[in-house]
PDB file of C-alpha atoms in Angstrom:
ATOM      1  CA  UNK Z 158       0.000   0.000   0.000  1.00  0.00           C
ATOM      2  CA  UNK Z 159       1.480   3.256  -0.786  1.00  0.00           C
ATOM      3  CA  UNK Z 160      -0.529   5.341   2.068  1.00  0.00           C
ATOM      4  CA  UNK Z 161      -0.499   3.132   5.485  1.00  0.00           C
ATOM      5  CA  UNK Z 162      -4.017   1.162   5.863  1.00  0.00           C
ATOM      6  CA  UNK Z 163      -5.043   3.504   8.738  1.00  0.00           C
ATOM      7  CA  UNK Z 164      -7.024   1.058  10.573  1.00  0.00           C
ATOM      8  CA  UNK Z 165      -3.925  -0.852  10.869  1.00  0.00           C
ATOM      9  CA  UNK Z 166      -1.838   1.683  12.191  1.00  0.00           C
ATOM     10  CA  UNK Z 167      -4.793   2.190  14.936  1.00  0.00           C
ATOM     11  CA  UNK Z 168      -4.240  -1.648  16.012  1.00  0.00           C
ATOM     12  CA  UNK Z 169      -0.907  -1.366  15.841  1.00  0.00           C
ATOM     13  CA  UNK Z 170      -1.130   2.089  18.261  1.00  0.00           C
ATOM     14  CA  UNK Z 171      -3.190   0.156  20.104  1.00  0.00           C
ATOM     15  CA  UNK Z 172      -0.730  -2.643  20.966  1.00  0.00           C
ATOM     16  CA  UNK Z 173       1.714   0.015  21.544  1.00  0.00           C
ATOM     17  CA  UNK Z 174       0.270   1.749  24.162  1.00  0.00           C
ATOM     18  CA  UNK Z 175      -1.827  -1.282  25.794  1.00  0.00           C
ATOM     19  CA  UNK Z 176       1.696  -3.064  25.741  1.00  0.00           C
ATOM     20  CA  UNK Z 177       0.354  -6.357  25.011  1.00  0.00           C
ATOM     21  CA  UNK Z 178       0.837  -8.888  22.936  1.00  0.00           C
ATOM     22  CA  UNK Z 179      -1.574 -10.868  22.238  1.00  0.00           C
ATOM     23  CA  UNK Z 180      -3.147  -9.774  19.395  1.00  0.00           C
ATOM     24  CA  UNK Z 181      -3.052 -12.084  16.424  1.00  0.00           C
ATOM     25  CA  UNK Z 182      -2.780 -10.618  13.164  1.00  0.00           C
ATOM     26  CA  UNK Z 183      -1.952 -12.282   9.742  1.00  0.00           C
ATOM     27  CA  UNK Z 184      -0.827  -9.957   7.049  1.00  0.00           C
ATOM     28  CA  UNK Z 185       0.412 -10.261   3.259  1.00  0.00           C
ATOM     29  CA  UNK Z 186       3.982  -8.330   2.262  1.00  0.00           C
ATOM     30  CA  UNK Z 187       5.232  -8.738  -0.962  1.00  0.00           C
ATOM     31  CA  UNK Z 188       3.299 -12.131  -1.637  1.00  0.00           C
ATOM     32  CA  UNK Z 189       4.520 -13.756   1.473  1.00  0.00           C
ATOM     33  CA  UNK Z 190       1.777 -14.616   4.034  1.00  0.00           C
ATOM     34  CA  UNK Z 191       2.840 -13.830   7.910  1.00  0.00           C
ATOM     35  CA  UNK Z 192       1.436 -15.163  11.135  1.00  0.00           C
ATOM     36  CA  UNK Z 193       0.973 -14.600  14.286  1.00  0.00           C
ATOM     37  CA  UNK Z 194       1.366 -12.104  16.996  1.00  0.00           C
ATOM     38  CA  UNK Z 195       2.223  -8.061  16.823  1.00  0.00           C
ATOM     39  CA  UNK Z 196       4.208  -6.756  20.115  1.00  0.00           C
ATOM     40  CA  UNK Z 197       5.118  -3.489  21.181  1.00  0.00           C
ATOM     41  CA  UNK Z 198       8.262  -2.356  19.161  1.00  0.00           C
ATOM     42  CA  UNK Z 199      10.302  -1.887  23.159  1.00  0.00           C
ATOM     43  CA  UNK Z 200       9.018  -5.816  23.893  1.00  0.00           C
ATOM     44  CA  UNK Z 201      10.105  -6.986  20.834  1.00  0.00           C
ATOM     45  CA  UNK Z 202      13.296  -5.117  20.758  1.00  0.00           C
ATOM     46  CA  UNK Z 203      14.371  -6.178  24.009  1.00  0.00           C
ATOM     47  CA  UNK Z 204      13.323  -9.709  23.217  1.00  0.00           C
ATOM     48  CA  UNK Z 205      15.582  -9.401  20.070  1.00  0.00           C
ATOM     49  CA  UNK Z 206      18.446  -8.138  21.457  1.00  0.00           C
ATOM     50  CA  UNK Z 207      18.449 -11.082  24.265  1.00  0.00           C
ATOM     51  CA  UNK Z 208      18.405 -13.301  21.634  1.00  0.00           C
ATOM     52  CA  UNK Z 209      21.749 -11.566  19.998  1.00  0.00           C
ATOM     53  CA  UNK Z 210      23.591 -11.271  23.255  1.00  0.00           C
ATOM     54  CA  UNK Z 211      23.545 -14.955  23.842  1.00  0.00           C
ATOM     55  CA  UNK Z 212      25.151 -15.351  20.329  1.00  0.00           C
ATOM     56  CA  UNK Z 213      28.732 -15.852  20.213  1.00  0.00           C
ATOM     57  CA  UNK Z 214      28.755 -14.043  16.766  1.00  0.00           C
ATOM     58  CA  UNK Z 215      26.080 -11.286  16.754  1.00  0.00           C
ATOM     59  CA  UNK Z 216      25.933 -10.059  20.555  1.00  0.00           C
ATOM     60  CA  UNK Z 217      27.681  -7.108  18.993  1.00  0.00           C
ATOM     61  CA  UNK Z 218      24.178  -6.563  17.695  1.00  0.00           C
ATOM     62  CA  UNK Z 219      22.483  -6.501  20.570  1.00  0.00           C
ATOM     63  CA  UNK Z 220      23.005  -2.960  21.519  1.00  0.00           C
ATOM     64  CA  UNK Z 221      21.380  -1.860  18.079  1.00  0.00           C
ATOM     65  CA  UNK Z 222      17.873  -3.498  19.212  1.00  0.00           C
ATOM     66  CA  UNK Z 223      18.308  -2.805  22.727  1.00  0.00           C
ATOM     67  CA  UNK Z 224      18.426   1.067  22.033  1.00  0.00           C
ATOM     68  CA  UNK Z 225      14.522   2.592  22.696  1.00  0.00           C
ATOM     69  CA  UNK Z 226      12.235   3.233  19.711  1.00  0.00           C
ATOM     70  CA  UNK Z 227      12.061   6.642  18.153  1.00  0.00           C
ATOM     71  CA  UNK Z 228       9.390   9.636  19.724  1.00  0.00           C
ATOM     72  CA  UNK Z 229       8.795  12.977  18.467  1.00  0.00           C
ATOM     73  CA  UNK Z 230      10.678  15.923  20.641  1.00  0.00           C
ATOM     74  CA  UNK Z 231       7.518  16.333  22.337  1.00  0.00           C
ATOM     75  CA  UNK Z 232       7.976  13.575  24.583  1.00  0.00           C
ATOM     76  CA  UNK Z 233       4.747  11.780  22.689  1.00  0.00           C
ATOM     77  CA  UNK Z 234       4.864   8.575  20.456  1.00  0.00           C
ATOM     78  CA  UNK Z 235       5.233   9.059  16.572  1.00  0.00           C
ATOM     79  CA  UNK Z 236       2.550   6.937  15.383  1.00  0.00           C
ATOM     80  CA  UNK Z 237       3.317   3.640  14.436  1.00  0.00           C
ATOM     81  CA  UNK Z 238       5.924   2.769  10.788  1.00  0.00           C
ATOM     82  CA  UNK Z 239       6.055  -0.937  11.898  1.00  0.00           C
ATOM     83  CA  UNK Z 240       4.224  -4.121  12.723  1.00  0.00           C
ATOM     84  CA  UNK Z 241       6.056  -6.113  15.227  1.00  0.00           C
ATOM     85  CA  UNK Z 242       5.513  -9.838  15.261  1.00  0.00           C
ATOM     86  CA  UNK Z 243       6.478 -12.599  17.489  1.00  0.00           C
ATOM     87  CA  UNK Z 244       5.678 -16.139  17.700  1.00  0.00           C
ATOM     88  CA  UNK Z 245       5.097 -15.467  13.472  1.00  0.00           C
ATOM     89  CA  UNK Z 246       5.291 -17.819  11.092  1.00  0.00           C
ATOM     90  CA  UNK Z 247       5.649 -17.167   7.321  1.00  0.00           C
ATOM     91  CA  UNK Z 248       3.173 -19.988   5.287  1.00  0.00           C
ATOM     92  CA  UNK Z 249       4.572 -21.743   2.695  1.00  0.00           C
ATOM     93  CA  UNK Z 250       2.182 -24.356   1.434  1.00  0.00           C
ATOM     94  CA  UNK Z 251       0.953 -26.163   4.275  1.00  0.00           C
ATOM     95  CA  UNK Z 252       4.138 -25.374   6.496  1.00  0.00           C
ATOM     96  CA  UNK Z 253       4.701 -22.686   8.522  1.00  0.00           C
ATOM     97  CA  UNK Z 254       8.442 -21.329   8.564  1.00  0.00           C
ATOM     98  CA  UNK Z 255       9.545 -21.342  11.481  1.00  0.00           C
ATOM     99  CA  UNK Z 256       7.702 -24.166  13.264  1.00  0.00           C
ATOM    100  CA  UNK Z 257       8.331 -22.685  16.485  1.00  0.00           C
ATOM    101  CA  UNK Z 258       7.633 -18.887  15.208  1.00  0.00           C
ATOM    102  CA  UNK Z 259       9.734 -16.053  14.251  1.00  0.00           C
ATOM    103  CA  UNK Z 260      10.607 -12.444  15.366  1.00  0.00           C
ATOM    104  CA  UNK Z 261       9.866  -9.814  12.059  1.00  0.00           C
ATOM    105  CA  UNK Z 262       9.813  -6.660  11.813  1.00  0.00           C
ATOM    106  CA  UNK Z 263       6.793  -5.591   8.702  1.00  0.00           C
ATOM    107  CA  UNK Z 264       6.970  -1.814   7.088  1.00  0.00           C
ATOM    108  CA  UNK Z 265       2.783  -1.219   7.496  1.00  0.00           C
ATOM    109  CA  UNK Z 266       2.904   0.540   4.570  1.00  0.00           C
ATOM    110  CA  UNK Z 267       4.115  -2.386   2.582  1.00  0.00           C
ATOM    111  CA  UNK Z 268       1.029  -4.696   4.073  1.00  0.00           C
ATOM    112  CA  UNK Z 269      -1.364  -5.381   0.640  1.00  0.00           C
ATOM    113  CA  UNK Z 270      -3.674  -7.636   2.453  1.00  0.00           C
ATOM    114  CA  UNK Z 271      -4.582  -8.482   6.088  1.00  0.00           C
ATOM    115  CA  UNK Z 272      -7.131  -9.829   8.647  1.00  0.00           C
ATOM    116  CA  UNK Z 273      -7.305 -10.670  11.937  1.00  0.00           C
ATOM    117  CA  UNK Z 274      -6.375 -13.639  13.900  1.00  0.00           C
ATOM    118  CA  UNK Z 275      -3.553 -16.257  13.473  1.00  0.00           C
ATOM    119  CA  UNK Z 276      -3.723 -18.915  10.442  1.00  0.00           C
ATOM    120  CA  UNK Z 277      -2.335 -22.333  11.019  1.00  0.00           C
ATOM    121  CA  UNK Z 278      -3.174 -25.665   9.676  1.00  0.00           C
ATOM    122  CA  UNK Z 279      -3.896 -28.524  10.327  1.00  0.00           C
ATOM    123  CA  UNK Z 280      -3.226 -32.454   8.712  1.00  0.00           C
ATOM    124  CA  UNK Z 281      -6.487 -33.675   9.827  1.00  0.00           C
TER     125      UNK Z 281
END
């Protein structure tokens, strides 16, 4: 989408200032179906940058995500540039990559499609 869908941005300024993450979204970027569920952009960072700092070859990294998200020199949140998912999955067929859920970080402006809830499937 070239202007932000602004019903998403409300959901995601929602999750923002709630701070919870439990809201399951499924969106479409660039033909690639994503999964799961959006967090606030400090939970996720932090979350992120634990996983780098345990990593012999990327905890360099870690201070890069562990830095606090941007605000406007008023002191008050920009409104939201980014979806933050955790636990997401990208579907491929009937797999879900990875199985045990991802950390990404999705431009809203570059969402073409998306509803509500989390999409998995099932064999049965």
């Amino acid at each position: 989408m070239s202007n932000p869908d602004e019903l998403l941005v409300a959901i995601s300024a929602a999750v923002e200032s709630e701070r919870s993450n439990q809201m399951a979204l499924t969106v479409v970027v660039g033909g690639a179906v994503i999964t799961g569920r959006l967090a606030p952009e400090a939970v996720w960072r932090e979350r992120v940058a634990e996983v780098l700092k345990d990593s012999d070859r990327l905890g360099a990294f870690s201070d890069i995500f562990a830095r606090g998200s941007r605000t406007k020199s008023s002191g008050r949140s920009e409104a939201p540039t980014h979806l933050h998912f955790h636990l997401a999955r990208i579907l491929q067929g009937s797999l879900g990559i990875p199985e045990t859920g991802g950390m990404y970080r999705v431009a809203i402006k570059d969402v073409s499609a998306w509803t509500v809830g989390d999409i998995s499937y099932s064999d049965q």
